[in-house]
Amino acid sequence: MNLNAGDVIFQLIMFLFIFGMFFVVFFVVRSLITKQQQPNKSDDIEQKLDRIIEILEQDKK
């Protein structure tokens, strides 16, 4: 098997490109999943704040 430097460099670049594509897909899917979970977190925070407001209003009475 006789490879010259150009072939080796090309193969390395293509390997890195394919490896990079997998990372991009992974991070895009992960960011989409975390975006779907954020509204749930904000709903939880809103419910907790509503509960705190109720408690504070009861203490004023």
PDB file of C-alpha atoms in Angstrom:
ATOM      1  CA  MET A   1       0.000   0.000   0.000  1.00  0.00           C
ATOM      2  CA  ASN A   2       1.592   3.201  -1.149  1.00  0.00           C
ATOM      3  CA  LEU A   3       0.037   6.442   0.140  1.00  0.00           C
ATOM      4  CA  ASN A   4       1.523   9.821  -0.440  1.00  0.00           C
ATOM      5  CA  ALA A   5       1.223  12.774   1.950  1.00  0.00           C
ATOM      6  CA  GLY A   6      -1.699  14.321   0.062  1.00  0.00           C
ATOM      7  CA  ASP A   7      -3.792  11.170   0.429  1.00  0.00           C
ATOM      8  CA  VAL A   8      -3.077  10.942   4.162  1.00  0.00           C
ATOM      9  CA  ILE A   9      -3.950  14.606   4.723  1.00  0.00           C
ATOM     10  CA  PHE A  10      -7.163  14.236   2.709  1.00  0.00           C
ATOM     11  CA  GLN A  11      -8.199  11.157   4.692  1.00  0.00           C
ATOM     12  CA  LEU A  12      -7.518  12.922   7.996  1.00  0.00           C
ATOM     13  CA  ILE A  13      -9.556  15.950   6.929  1.00  0.00           C
ATOM     14  CA  MET A  14     -12.465  13.770   5.815  1.00  0.00           C
ATOM     15  CA  PHE A  15     -12.324  11.771   9.064  1.00  0.00           C
ATOM     16  CA  LEU A  16     -12.439  14.993  11.100  1.00  0.00           C
ATOM     17  CA  PHE A  17     -15.299  16.294   8.925  1.00  0.00           C
ATOM     18  CA  ILE A  18     -17.404  13.157   9.458  1.00  0.00           C
ATOM     19  CA  PHE A  19     -16.576  13.134  13.183  1.00  0.00           C
ATOM     20  CA  GLY A  20     -17.572  16.817  13.359  1.00  0.00           C
ATOM     21  CA  MET A  21     -20.898  16.109  11.678  1.00  0.00           C
ATOM     22  CA  PHE A  22     -21.780  13.597  14.403  1.00  0.00           C
ATOM     23  CA  PHE A  23     -20.920  16.159  17.075  1.00  0.00           C
ATOM     24  CA  VAL A  24     -23.054  18.821  15.395  1.00  0.00           C
ATOM     25  CA  VAL A  25     -26.059  16.490  15.223  1.00  0.00           C
ATOM     26  CA  PHE A  26     -25.529  15.492  18.859  1.00  0.00           C
ATOM     27  CA  PHE A  27     -25.387  19.084  20.099  1.00  0.00           C
ATOM     28  CA  VAL A  28     -28.387  20.174  17.999  1.00  0.00           C
ATOM     29  CA  VAL A  29     -30.507  17.339  19.380  1.00  0.00           C
ATOM     30  CA  ARG A  30     -29.326  18.075  22.921  1.00  0.00           C
ATOM     31  CA  SER A  31     -30.153  21.781  22.600  1.00  0.00           C
ATOM     32  CA  LEU A  32     -33.628  20.975  21.258  1.00  0.00           C
ATOM     33  CA  ILE A  33     -34.268  18.662  24.205  1.00  0.00           C
ATOM     34  CA  THR A  34     -33.175  21.292  26.734  1.00  0.00           C
ATOM     35  CA  LYS A  35     -35.347  23.941  25.060  1.00  0.00           C
ATOM     36  CA  GLN A  36     -38.368  21.681  25.495  1.00  0.00           C
ATOM     37  CA  GLN A  37     -37.614  21.286  29.200  1.00  0.00           C
ATOM     38  CA  GLN A  38     -37.224  25.030  29.916  1.00  0.00           C
ATOM     39  CA  PRO A  39     -40.945  25.916  29.796  1.00  0.00           C
ATOM     40  CA  ASN A  40     -41.543  23.223  32.413  1.00  0.00           C
ATOM     41  CA  LYS A  41     -38.964  24.866  34.662  1.00  0.00           C
ATOM     42  CA  SER A  42     -40.552  28.281  34.234  1.00  0.00           C
ATOM     43  CA  ASP A  43     -43.979  26.829  35.066  1.00  0.00           C
ATOM     44  CA  ASP A  44     -42.555  25.310  38.243  1.00  0.00           C
ATOM     45  CA  ILE A  45     -40.986  28.621  39.233  1.00  0.00           C
ATOM     46  CA  GLU A  46     -44.237  30.441  38.533  1.00  0.00           C
ATOM     47  CA  GLN A  47     -46.185  28.015  40.728  1.00  0.00           C
ATOM     48  CA  LYS A  48     -43.678  28.403  43.559  1.00  0.00           C
ATOM     49  CA  LEU A  49     -43.855  32.204  43.327  1.00  0.00           C
ATOM     50  CA  ASP A  50     -47.660  32.069  43.385  1.00  0.00           C
ATOM     51  CA  ARG A  51     -47.477  29.938  46.520  1.00  0.00           C
ATOM     52  CA  ILE A  52     -45.066  32.391  48.166  1.00  0.00           C
ATOM     53  CA  ILE A  53     -47.376  35.302  47.323  1.00  0.00           C
ATOM     54  CA  GLU A  54     -50.319  33.432  48.849  1.00  0.00           C
ATOM     55  CA  ILE A  55     -48.371  32.782  52.034  1.00  0.00           C
ATOM     56  CA  LEU A  56     -47.269  36.403  52.277  1.00  0.00           C
ATOM     57  CA  GLU A  57     -50.836  37.620  51.783  1.00  0.00           C
ATOM     58  CA  GLN A  58     -52.020  35.276  54.555  1.00  0.00           C
ATOM     59  CA  ASP A  59     -49.326  36.660  56.879  1.00  0.00           C
ATOM     60  CA  LYS A  60     -50.517  40.239  56.235  1.00  0.00           C
ATOM     61  CA  LYS A  61     -54.042  39.330  57.417  1.00  0.00           C
TER      62      LYS A  61
END
